[in-house]
Amino acid sequence: MIACDEAGHTGPDLLAKDQRYFAFATVNISDEEAWALISSARQTHPVQMPELKASKLMKSNQGRRLISHIVEKIDGKFAINAHDKLLALCGWVFEYIFEPVYQHDPRIFYQKNFHRFIAMFCYLWFQDENSNAKDALVQFQAFMRSKDIGDAPFLFEFKGGAISGKPHPFELIQRFATGHKETISRDIANIKKHTTDNGTWTLDLSASGLWSHLNYWGRQKMPLTVICDDSKPLRAIERDLDDVGRNAAIERARVLLGAQGLGWDFAKPLEFVDSRAHPSVQIADILASTTVFVYSSGLPKGLEATGEIMDRGMLQDSIFPDYDLVKLESDNAKIDYAVLYELAATAEGRGTGVSIEEYYQIVEKGVSSGELKFE
């Protein structure tokens, strides 16, 4: 049985200042095993708490020892992924601003990691106190919730004249969005028609978290019995996790990302439960909440071994900054910048007219030979 829970959930609001991180955790143990483990941990490290909650346990030495006890006993039986929520929001910028324009074949952008370049520059620019990226991303989030392009004028009403010099990448993103706003608006409007939740939870991270974990445990090639703490966003996408919806998402991941080994089968429908009656879900909550605590406040002294065990259970699709992607002195970043410049120019009717595939070849050759310089 796979039990799952999350921590740091703020729904589709990924800019909540008091909760920067999100984590989703699953554990592969039965309720009977979980009950025995919790009972043993409580006997060894007594705490006055009817239901174990890591957010409270992490505040005391006794509580941290109890968490360590549990984590050590389930080593190899759990999985976690965690996200910097601001960066996750920045990742949505590529998917919902750029991809609609190239929706018939966006593969090259994923193959070249261009989507990560865009996300990291949005993230980097947001950190600048003097940038307008803060307003732009706040408006982007509002736009994704309302599906009304008028809610994001910083992105879709850019007025800066013709491109000149070497503009900041975020300006090029604004130029691209403004030039293609009608296409983007139509695509976003379709979300309501083609999603079971009418797009209410589009930016929520719970669905992507569960998706990652179902694929991870699906590698066992055995039908899964999955229980989750009750969740509105997961209930909203429940029908998309089986048959047609699942297969479409898997095919998209294969085509765009080259992902292999995806898929799962349910032994019975996904079940939503009350964690108070399911100790396995409580343990999933301990894993997720401990992860959020550590990323928010640092790993407490004495939990180094516990941290190593949890690191081993961390899935590769966790979302955290990679600053190497935006070092413009690197060849890859130079190529990405040149491509972004071309995309913005094309959006304003001033591009070279060659295909993106051809443009990549031209720029890569120029950067490699030293003929194309950025000074």
mmCIF file of C-alpha atoms in Angstrom:
data_model
loop_
_atom_site.group_PDB
_atom_site.id
_atom_site.type_symbol
_atom_site.label_atom_id
_atom_site.label_comp_id
_atom_site.label_asym_id
_atom_site.label_seq_id
_atom_site.Cartn_x
_atom_site.Cartn_y
_atom_site.Cartn_z
ATOM 1 C CA MET A 1 0.000 0.000 0.000
ATOM 2 C CA ILE A 2 1.211 3.499 -0.864
ATOM 3 C CA ALA A 3 0.208 6.286 1.539
ATOM 4 C CA CYS A 4 0.762 9.908 0.568
ATOM 5 C CA ASP A 5 0.568 13.381 2.034
ATOM 6 C CA GLU A 6 1.930 16.849 1.377
ATOM 7 C CA ALA A 7 3.221 19.845 3.304
ATOM 8 C CA GLY A 8 3.595 23.532 2.525
ATOM 9 C CA HIS A 9 0.400 23.525 0.490
ATOM 10 C CA THR A 10 -0.900 26.985 -0.474
ATOM 11 C CA GLY A 11 -3.042 25.886 -3.410
ATOM 12 C CA PRO A 12 -2.568 27.864 -6.625
ATOM 13 C CA ASP A 13 -0.921 30.719 -4.691
ATOM 14 C CA LEU A 14 2.776 29.997 -5.163
ATOM 15 C CA LEU A 15 3.904 33.422 -3.963
ATOM 16 C CA ALA A 16 2.808 33.039 -0.350
ATOM 17 C CA LYS A 17 5.625 34.681 1.606
ATOM 18 C CA ASP A 18 5.182 32.598 4.764
ATOM 19 C CA GLN A 19 5.475 29.256 2.983
ATOM 20 C CA ARG A 20 8.181 29.110 0.324
ATOM 21 C CA TYR A 21 8.507 25.338 -0.048
ATOM 22 C CA PHE A 22 6.214 22.462 -0.954
ATOM 23 C CA ALA A 23 6.851 18.759 -0.434
ATOM 24 C CA PHE A 24 4.987 15.596 -1.386
ATOM 25 C CA ALA A 25 5.822 12.270 0.237
ATOM 26 C CA THR A 26 4.787 8.649 -0.137
ATOM 27 C CA VAL A 27 5.557 5.638 1.999
ATOM 28 C CA ASN A 28 5.199 1.994 1.049
ATOM 29 C CA ILE A 29 3.986 0.389 4.271
ATOM 30 C CA SER A 30 0.637 -0.861 5.552
ATOM 31 C CA ASP A 31 -1.340 0.822 8.311
ATOM 32 C CA GLU A 32 -0.536 -2.149 10.556
ATOM 33 C CA GLU A 33 3.214 -1.672 10.026
ATOM 34 C CA ALA A 34 2.872 2.081 10.464
ATOM 35 C CA TRP A 35 0.946 1.664 13.708
ATOM 36 C CA ALA A 36 3.593 -0.664 15.128
ATOM 37 C CA LEU A 37 6.361 1.744 14.088
ATOM 38 C CA ILE A 38 4.662 4.795 15.619
ATOM 39 C CA SER A 39 3.956 2.877 18.844
ATOM 40 C CA SER A 40 7.607 1.831 19.086
ATOM 41 C CA ALA A 41 8.786 5.387 18.392
ATOM 42 C CA ARG A 42 6.436 6.801 21.027
ATOM 43 C CA GLN A 43 7.634 4.312 23.647
ATOM 44 C CA THR A 44 11.270 5.163 22.973
ATOM 45 C CA HIS A 45 10.714 8.910 22.589
ATOM 46 C CA PRO A 46 7.492 9.850 24.458
ATOM 47 C CA VAL A 47 5.642 12.949 23.226
ATOM 48 C CA GLN A 48 2.293 14.401 24.259
ATOM 49 C CA MET A 49 0.580 14.546 20.855
ATOM 50 C CA PRO A 50 -2.538 12.579 19.780
ATOM 51 C CA GLU A 51 -1.553 12.713 16.090
ATOM 52 C CA LEU A 52 2.106 13.090 15.168
ATOM 53 C CA LYS A 53 2.824 16.329 13.322
ATOM 54 C CA ALA A 54 6.381 17.040 12.206
ATOM 55 C CA SER A 55 5.870 20.806 12.295
ATOM 56 C CA LYS A 56 5.502 20.472 16.077
ATOM 57 C CA LEU A 57 7.891 17.577 16.598
ATOM 58 C CA MET A 58 10.771 19.468 14.975
ATOM 59 C CA LYS A 59 10.578 22.145 17.684
ATOM 60 C CA SER A 60 11.921 19.869 20.432
ATOM 61 C CA ASN A 61 14.885 17.528 20.817
ATOM 62 C CA GLN A 62 12.585 14.680 21.845
ATOM 63 C CA GLY A 63 10.370 15.258 18.815
ATOM 64 C CA ARG A 64 13.364 15.318 16.457
ATOM 65 C CA ARG A 65 14.637 12.060 17.930
ATOM 66 C CA LEU A 66 11.225 10.496 17.328
ATOM 67 C CA ILE A 67 11.316 11.605 13.689
ATOM 68 C CA SER A 68 14.832 10.167 13.291
ATOM 69 C CA HIS A 69 13.626 6.876 14.744
ATOM 70 C CA ILE A 70 10.806 6.632 12.191
ATOM 71 C CA VAL A 71 12.896 7.719 9.202
ATOM 72 C CA GLU A 72 15.626 5.190 9.986
ATOM 73 C CA LYS A 73 13.083 2.359 10.154
ATOM 74 C CA ILE A 74 11.560 3.148 6.741
ATOM 75 C CA ASP A 75 14.821 3.716 4.879
ATOM 76 C CA GLY A 76 14.262 2.593 1.273
ATOM 77 C CA LYS A 77 10.478 2.448 1.665
ATOM 78 C CA PHE A 78 9.585 6.063 0.888
ATOM 79 C CA ALA A 79 9.928 8.785 -1.730
ATOM 80 C CA ILE A 80 9.862 12.578 -1.489
ATOM 81 C CA ASN A 81 9.908 15.440 -3.918
ATOM 82 C CA ALA A 82 10.148 19.074 -2.946
ATOM 83 C CA HIS A 83 9.873 22.388 -4.740
ATOM 84 C CA ASP A 84 10.865 25.998 -4.347
ATOM 85 C CA LYS A 85 7.377 27.342 -5.113
ATOM 86 C CA LEU A 86 8.596 30.577 -6.700
ATOM 87 C CA LEU A 87 10.732 28.624 -9.157
ATOM 88 C CA ALA A 88 7.821 26.281 -9.830
ATOM 89 C CA LEU A 89 5.697 29.319 -10.736
ATOM 90 C CA CYS A 90 8.483 30.561 -12.999
ATOM 91 C CA GLY A 91 8.461 27.166 -14.682
ATOM 92 C CA TRP A 92 4.792 27.639 -15.505
ATOM 93 C CA VAL A 93 5.759 30.821 -17.401
ATOM 94 C CA PHE A 94 7.373 28.736 -20.122
ATOM 95 C CA GLU A 95 4.555 26.203 -20.268
ATOM 96 C CA TYR A 96 1.755 28.767 -20.471
ATOM 97 C CA ILE A 97 3.467 31.662 -22.299
ATOM 98 C CA PHE A 98 5.893 30.038 -24.748
ATOM 99 C CA GLU A 99 4.494 26.582 -25.337
ATOM 100 C CA PRO A 100 1.081 27.747 -26.667
ATOM 101 C CA VAL A 101 2.863 29.515 -29.537
ATOM 102 C CA TYR A 102 4.809 26.374 -30.483
ATOM 103 C CA GLN A 103 2.258 23.851 -29.266
ATOM 104 C CA HIS A 104 2.418 21.776 -32.456
ATOM 105 C CA ASP A 105 6.039 20.845 -31.756
ATOM 106 C CA PRO A 106 7.759 22.377 -28.705
ATOM 107 C CA ARG A 107 10.176 19.475 -28.289
ATOM 108 C CA ILE A 108 13.359 21.320 -29.231
ATOM 109 C CA PHE A 109 12.915 23.771 -26.357
ATOM 110 C CA TYR A 110 12.775 20.921 -23.848
ATOM 111 C CA GLN A 111 15.623 19.077 -25.534
ATOM 112 C CA LYS A 112 17.818 22.175 -25.230
ATOM 113 C CA ASN A 113 16.687 22.932 -21.644
ATOM 114 C CA PHE A 114 15.392 26.296 -22.845
ATOM 115 C CA HIS A 115 12.384 25.945 -20.525
ATOM 116 C CA ARG A 116 14.721 25.824 -17.530
ATOM 117 C CA PHE A 117 16.624 28.882 -18.790
ATOM 118 C CA ILE A 118 13.361 30.847 -18.931
ATOM 119 C CA ALA A 119 12.295 29.686 -15.476
ATOM 120 C CA MET A 120 15.649 30.568 -13.913
ATOM 121 C CA PHE A 121 15.784 34.051 -15.410
ATOM 122 C CA CYS A 122 12.275 34.780 -14.171
ATOM 123 C CA TYR A 123 13.370 33.491 -10.765
ATOM 124 C CA LEU A 124 16.616 35.479 -10.784
ATOM 125 C CA TRP A 125 14.922 38.674 -11.901
ATOM 126 C CA PHE A 126 12.273 38.295 -9.213
ATOM 127 C CA GLN A 127 15.014 38.460 -6.563
ATOM 128 C CA ASP A 128 16.041 41.948 -7.749
ATOM 129 C CA GLU A 129 14.330 44.517 -5.535
ATOM 130 C CA ASN A 130 14.379 47.039 -8.363
ATOM 131 C CA SER A 131 12.884 44.808 -11.070
ATOM 132 C CA ASN A 132 9.325 44.797 -12.349
ATOM 133 C CA ALA A 133 9.384 41.001 -12.428
ATOM 134 C CA LYS A 134 7.636 40.937 -9.045
ATOM 135 C CA ASP A 135 4.612 42.704 -10.481
ATOM 136 C CA ALA A 136 4.780 40.635 -13.667
ATOM 137 C CA LEU A 137 4.787 37.302 -11.818
ATOM 138 C CA VAL A 138 2.054 38.385 -9.412
ATOM 139 C CA GLN A 139 0.012 39.323 -12.466
ATOM 140 C CA PHE A 140 0.901 36.083 -14.250
ATOM 141 C CA GLN A 141 -0.404 34.100 -11.298
ATOM 142 C CA ALA A 142 -3.591 36.195 -11.263
ATOM 143 C CA PHE A 143 -3.981 35.617 -15.015
ATOM 144 C CA MET A 144 -3.611 31.852 -14.597
ATOM 145 C CA ARG A 145 -6.305 31.866 -11.941
ATOM 146 C CA SER A 146 -8.765 34.111 -13.798
ATOM 147 C CA LYS A 147 -7.799 33.120 -17.368
ATOM 148 C CA ASP A 148 -8.233 36.832 -18.185
ATOM 149 C CA ILE A 149 -5.277 38.290 -20.081
ATOM 150 C CA GLY A 150 -6.208 41.753 -18.803
ATOM 151 C CA ASP A 151 -4.943 40.746 -15.362
ATOM 152 C CA ALA A 152 -1.315 40.723 -16.546
ATOM 153 C CA PRO A 153 -0.486 44.004 -18.339
ATOM 154 C CA PHE A 154 3.208 43.801 -17.374
ATOM 155 C CA LEU A 155 3.466 40.711 -19.541
ATOM 156 C CA PHE A 156 0.963 41.375 -22.280
ATOM 157 C CA GLU A 157 1.058 45.154 -22.756
ATOM 158 C CA PHE A 158 4.789 45.806 -23.048
ATOM 159 C CA LYS A 159 5.547 49.169 -24.677
ATOM 160 C CA GLY A 160 9.264 49.661 -25.177
ATOM 161 C CA GLY A 161 9.808 50.465 -28.850
ATOM 162 C CA ALA A 162 12.035 48.381 -31.105
ATOM 163 C CA ILE A 163 14.566 46.004 -29.544
ATOM 164 C CA SER A 164 18.001 47.597 -29.244
ATOM 165 C CA GLY A 165 21.295 46.700 -27.626
ATOM 166 C CA LYS A 166 21.325 43.712 -25.287
ATOM 167 C CA PRO A 167 18.066 43.852 -23.318
ATOM 168 C CA HIS A 168 17.557 41.908 -20.114
ATOM 169 C CA PRO A 169 16.107 38.439 -20.762
ATOM 170 C CA PHE A 170 12.993 39.322 -18.766
ATOM 171 C CA GLU A 171 12.289 42.183 -21.142
ATOM 172 C CA LEU A 172 12.528 39.718 -24.030
ATOM 173 C CA ILE A 173 10.010 37.491 -22.251
ATOM 174 C CA GLN A 174 7.646 40.466 -21.956
ATOM 175 C CA ARG A 175 8.095 41.290 -25.642
ATOM 176 C CA PHE A 176 7.363 37.684 -26.619
ATOM 177 C CA ALA A 177 4.245 37.541 -24.448
ATOM 178 C CA THR A 178 2.934 40.839 -25.786
ATOM 179 C CA GLY A 179 3.530 39.855 -29.395
ATOM 180 C CA HIS A 180 1.666 36.573 -28.991
ATOM 181 C CA LYS A 181 -0.972 37.567 -26.459
ATOM 182 C CA GLU A 182 -3.928 36.590 -28.622
ATOM 183 C CA THR A 183 -2.579 33.064 -29.192
ATOM 184 C CA ILE A 184 -1.744 32.695 -25.497
ATOM 185 C CA SER A 185 -5.159 33.994 -24.446
ATOM 186 C CA ARG A 186 -6.983 31.498 -26.662
ATOM 187 C CA ASP A 187 -4.876 28.616 -25.376
ATOM 188 C CA ILE A 188 -5.441 29.506 -21.727
ATOM 189 C CA ALA A 189 -9.177 29.858 -22.327
ATOM 190 C CA ASN A 190 -9.190 26.235 -23.501
ATOM 191 C CA ILE A 191 -7.962 25.043 -20.111
ATOM 192 C CA LYS A 192 -11.474 25.346 -18.725
ATOM 193 C CA LYS A 193 -12.809 23.183 -21.546
ATOM 194 C CA HIS A 194 -10.227 20.425 -21.341
ATOM 195 C CA THR A 195 -9.610 19.940 -17.616
ATOM 196 C CA THR A 196 -11.900 18.199 -15.178
ATOM 197 C CA ASP A 197 -11.477 21.002 -12.606
ATOM 198 C CA ASN A 198 -12.076 23.807 -15.148
ATOM 199 C CA GLY A 199 -8.541 25.028 -14.516
ATOM 200 C CA THR A 200 -9.169 25.918 -10.865
ATOM 201 C CA TRP A 201 -6.022 24.120 -9.662
ATOM 202 C CA THR A 202 -3.814 24.747 -12.713
ATOM 203 C CA LEU A 203 -0.875 26.068 -10.672
ATOM 204 C CA ASP A 204 -1.321 23.728 -7.722
ATOM 205 C CA LEU A 205 1.644 21.415 -7.077
ATOM 206 C CA SER A 206 -0.264 18.513 -5.533
ATOM 207 C CA ALA A 207 -1.173 16.936 -8.870
ATOM 208 C CA SER A 208 2.385 17.044 -10.207
ATOM 209 C CA GLY A 209 3.611 15.652 -6.895
ATOM 210 C CA LEU A 210 1.242 12.697 -7.012
ATOM 211 C CA TRP A 211 2.052 12.159 -10.713
ATOM 212 C CA SER A 212 5.774 11.821 -9.904
ATOM 213 C CA HIS A 213 5.164 9.357 -7.117
ATOM 214 C CA LEU A 214 2.735 7.182 -9.052
ATOM 215 C CA ASN A 215 5.331 6.849 -11.808
ATOM 216 C CA TYR A 216 8.029 6.077 -9.250
ATOM 217 C CA TRP A 217 6.097 3.297 -7.519
ATOM 218 C CA GLY A 218 4.722 2.103 -10.862
ATOM 219 C CA ARG A 219 8.204 0.832 -11.705
ATOM 220 C CA GLN A 220 7.494 -2.109 -9.429
ATOM 221 C CA LYS A 221 5.124 -3.327 -12.176
ATOM 222 C CA MET A 222 2.457 -4.205 -9.619
ATOM 223 C CA PRO A 223 -1.034 -2.686 -9.337
ATOM 224 C CA LEU A 224 -0.991 0.079 -6.719
ATOM 225 C CA THR A 225 -3.282 0.610 -3.766
ATOM 226 C CA VAL A 226 -2.959 4.316 -2.950
ATOM 227 C CA ILE A 227 -4.452 6.307 -0.093
ATOM 228 C CA CYS A 228 -4.082 10.068 0.330
ATOM 229 C CA ASP A 229 -5.041 12.535 2.994
ATOM 230 C CA ASP A 230 -8.169 14.279 1.724
ATOM 231 C CA SER A 231 -7.284 16.961 -0.835
ATOM 232 C CA LYS A 232 -9.490 19.190 -2.994
ATOM 233 C CA PRO A 233 -6.955 19.558 -5.847
ATOM 234 C CA LEU A 234 -6.313 15.804 -5.959
ATOM 235 C CA ARG A 235 -10.008 15.034 -5.923
ATOM 236 C CA ALA A 236 -10.386 17.454 -8.831
ATOM 237 C CA ILE A 237 -7.920 15.556 -11.034
ATOM 238 C CA GLU A 238 -8.721 12.046 -9.821
ATOM 239 C CA ARG A 239 -10.354 11.079 -13.132
ATOM 240 C CA ASP A 240 -7.223 12.131 -15.037
ATOM 241 C CA LEU A 241 -5.058 9.583 -13.218
ATOM 242 C CA ASP A 242 -6.425 6.527 -14.962
ATOM 243 C CA ASP A 243 -6.870 5.361 -18.541
ATOM 244 C CA VAL A 244 -7.252 8.216 -21.061
ATOM 245 C CA GLY A 245 -5.961 11.082 -18.925
ATOM 246 C CA ARG A 246 -3.014 9.108 -17.580
ATOM 247 C CA ASN A 247 -1.991 7.836 -20.989
ATOM 248 C CA ALA A 248 -2.163 11.293 -22.570
ATOM 249 C CA ALA A 249 0.064 12.771 -19.851
ATOM 250 C CA ILE A 250 2.562 9.912 -20.183
ATOM 251 C CA GLU A 251 2.726 10.317 -23.954
ATOM 252 C CA ARG A 252 3.341 14.061 -23.578
ATOM 253 C CA ALA A 253 6.196 13.418 -21.143
ATOM 254 C CA ARG A 254 7.720 10.888 -23.522
ATOM 255 C CA VAL A 255 7.513 13.188 -26.529
ATOM 256 C CA LEU A 256 8.668 16.411 -24.860
ATOM 257 C CA LEU A 257 11.120 15.163 -22.269
ATOM 258 C CA GLY A 258 12.149 11.801 -23.661
ATOM 259 C CA ALA A 259 11.001 10.290 -20.368
ATOM 260 C CA GLN A 260 10.915 6.513 -20.249
ATOM 261 C CA GLY A 261 9.576 3.916 -17.836
ATOM 262 C CA LEU A 262 6.446 5.892 -16.998
ATOM 263 C CA GLY A 263 3.066 4.507 -16.035
ATOM 264 C CA TRP A 264 1.180 2.644 -13.341
ATOM 265 C CA ASP A 265 -1.961 0.626 -12.740
ATOM 266 C CA PHE A 266 -4.312 0.891 -9.795
ATOM 267 C CA ALA A 267 -5.427 -2.215 -7.916
ATOM 268 C CA LYS A 268 -8.473 -0.157 -6.966
ATOM 269 C CA PRO A 269 -9.466 3.529 -7.265
ATOM 270 C CA LEU A 270 -7.422 6.150 -5.425
ATOM 271 C CA GLU A 271 -8.848 6.533 -1.924
ATOM 272 C CA PHE A 272 -9.042 9.716 0.161
ATOM 273 C CA VAL A 273 -8.904 9.172 3.900
ATOM 274 C CA ASP A 274 -8.680 10.900 7.262
ATOM 275 C CA SER A 275 -5.063 10.723 8.400
ATOM 276 C CA ARG A 276 -6.146 10.335 12.033
ATOM 277 C CA ALA A 277 -7.385 6.838 11.200
ATOM 278 C CA HIS A 278 -4.449 5.913 8.952
ATOM 279 C CA PRO A 279 -0.993 5.931 10.585
ATOM 280 C CA SER A 280 0.699 5.289 7.221
ATOM 281 C CA VAL A 281 -0.578 8.700 6.045
ATOM 282 C CA GLN A 282 0.711 10.225 9.272
ATOM 283 C CA ILE A 283 4.170 8.920 8.447
ATOM 284 C CA ALA A 284 3.917 10.401 4.928
ATOM 285 C CA ASP A 285 2.996 13.701 6.574
ATOM 286 C CA ILE A 286 6.044 13.446 8.858
ATOM 287 C CA LEU A 287 8.287 12.996 5.812
ATOM 288 C CA ALA A 288 6.740 15.875 3.859
ATOM 289 C CA SER A 289 6.579 18.276 6.808
ATOM 290 C CA THR A 290 10.130 17.490 7.908
ATOM 291 C CA THR A 291 11.317 18.195 4.374
ATOM 292 C CA VAL A 292 9.604 21.589 4.316
ATOM 293 C CA PHE A 293 10.996 22.418 7.764
ATOM 294 C CA VAL A 294 14.558 21.558 6.744
ATOM 295 C CA TYR A 295 14.420 23.600 3.532
ATOM 296 C CA SER A 296 12.860 26.524 5.383
ATOM 297 C CA SER A 297 14.990 26.518 8.531
ATOM 298 C CA GLY A 298 17.981 24.282 7.843
ATOM 299 C CA LEU A 299 18.865 20.810 9.105
ATOM 300 C CA PRO A 300 19.006 20.824 12.935
ATOM 301 C CA LYS A 301 22.222 19.656 14.538
ATOM 302 C CA GLY A 302 22.143 15.938 15.261
ATOM 303 C CA LEU A 303 19.898 15.054 12.327
ATOM 304 C CA GLU A 304 22.702 14.625 9.789
ATOM 305 C CA ALA A 305 22.131 10.863 9.439
ATOM 306 C CA THR A 306 18.387 11.405 9.087
ATOM 307 C CA GLY A 307 19.041 14.021 6.407
ATOM 308 C CA GLU A 308 21.186 11.564 4.446
ATOM 309 C CA ILE A 309 18.438 8.943 4.508
ATOM 310 C CA MET A 310 15.874 11.479 3.319
ATOM 311 C CA ASP A 311 18.208 12.652 0.554
ATOM 312 C CA ARG A 312 18.369 9.089 -0.738
ATOM 313 C CA GLY A 313 14.595 9.075 -1.035
ATOM 314 C CA MET A 314 14.420 12.399 -2.904
ATOM 315 C CA LEU A 315 13.087 12.144 -6.458
ATOM 316 C CA GLN A 316 15.045 13.782 -9.259
ATOM 317 C CA ASP A 317 12.182 15.984 -10.428
ATOM 318 C CA SER A 318 12.328 18.203 -7.349
ATOM 319 C CA ILE A 319 12.477 21.862 -8.362
ATOM 320 C CA PHE A 320 15.321 24.005 -7.011
ATOM 321 C CA PRO A 321 17.480 26.771 -8.531
ATOM 322 C CA ASP A 322 20.376 25.977 -10.864
ATOM 323 C CA TYR A 323 22.287 29.224 -11.343
ATOM 324 C CA ASP A 324 24.629 27.712 -13.918
ATOM 325 C CA LEU A 325 21.743 27.895 -16.392
ATOM 326 C CA VAL A 326 21.797 31.700 -16.344
ATOM 327 C CA LYS A 327 25.517 32.466 -16.349
ATOM 328 C CA LEU A 328 25.677 34.363 -19.633
ATOM 329 C CA GLU A 329 29.411 33.712 -19.928
ATOM 330 C CA SER A 330 28.651 30.014 -20.522
ATOM 331 C CA ASP A 331 28.083 28.761 -24.065
ATOM 332 C CA ASN A 332 24.697 27.213 -23.302
ATOM 333 C CA ALA A 333 23.369 30.402 -21.744
ATOM 334 C CA LYS A 334 24.652 32.453 -24.694
ATOM 335 C CA ILE A 335 22.753 30.170 -27.054
ATOM 336 C CA ASP A 336 19.587 30.349 -24.952
ATOM 337 C CA TYR A 337 19.802 34.140 -24.816
ATOM 338 C CA ALA A 338 20.240 34.372 -28.589
ATOM 339 C CA VAL A 339 17.230 32.101 -29.123
ATOM 340 C CA LEU A 340 15.119 34.159 -26.711
ATOM 341 C CA TYR A 341 16.170 37.313 -28.565
ATOM 342 C CA GLU A 342 15.071 35.735 -31.858
ATOM 343 C CA LEU A 343 11.752 34.634 -30.381
ATOM 344 C CA ALA A 344 11.053 38.147 -29.090
ATOM 345 C CA ALA A 345 12.074 39.719 -32.391
ATOM 346 C CA THR A 346 9.880 37.287 -34.316
ATOM 347 C CA ALA A 347 6.938 38.097 -32.041
ATOM 348 C CA GLU A 348 7.367 41.742 -33.115
ATOM 349 C CA GLY A 349 7.766 40.908 -36.808
ATOM 350 C CA ARG A 350 11.535 41.483 -36.891
ATOM 351 C CA GLY A 351 12.924 37.941 -36.707
ATOM 352 C CA THR A 352 15.219 36.255 -39.189
ATOM 353 C CA GLY A 353 12.444 34.108 -40.623
ATOM 354 C CA VAL A 354 14.314 30.825 -40.219
ATOM 355 C CA SER A 355 12.881 27.945 -38.229
ATOM 356 C CA ILE A 356 13.820 27.519 -34.576
ATOM 357 C CA GLU A 357 15.690 24.319 -35.424
ATOM 358 C CA GLU A 358 17.764 26.156 -38.047
ATOM 359 C CA TYR A 359 18.334 29.107 -35.745
ATOM 360 C CA TYR A 360 19.650 26.817 -33.012
ATOM 361 C CA GLN A 361 22.117 25.297 -35.506
ATOM 362 C CA ILE A 362 23.309 28.739 -36.615
ATOM 363 C CA VAL A 363 23.779 30.036 -33.076
ATOM 364 C CA GLU A 364 25.405 26.865 -31.761
ATOM 365 C CA LYS A 365 27.898 26.929 -34.631
ATOM 366 C CA GLY A 366 28.598 30.627 -34.089
ATOM 367 C CA VAL A 367 29.174 30.268 -30.359
ATOM 368 C CA SER A 368 31.343 27.168 -30.833
ATOM 369 C CA SER A 369 33.560 28.867 -33.418
ATOM 370 C CA GLY A 370 33.795 32.126 -31.502
ATOM 371 C CA GLU A 371 32.209 34.076 -34.372
ATOM 372 C CA LEU A 372 29.158 34.901 -32.255
ATOM 373 C CA LYS A 373 30.094 36.964 -29.207
ATOM 374 C CA PHE A 374 28.087 38.698 -26.514
ATOM 375 C CA GLU A 375 29.811 41.868 -25.381
#
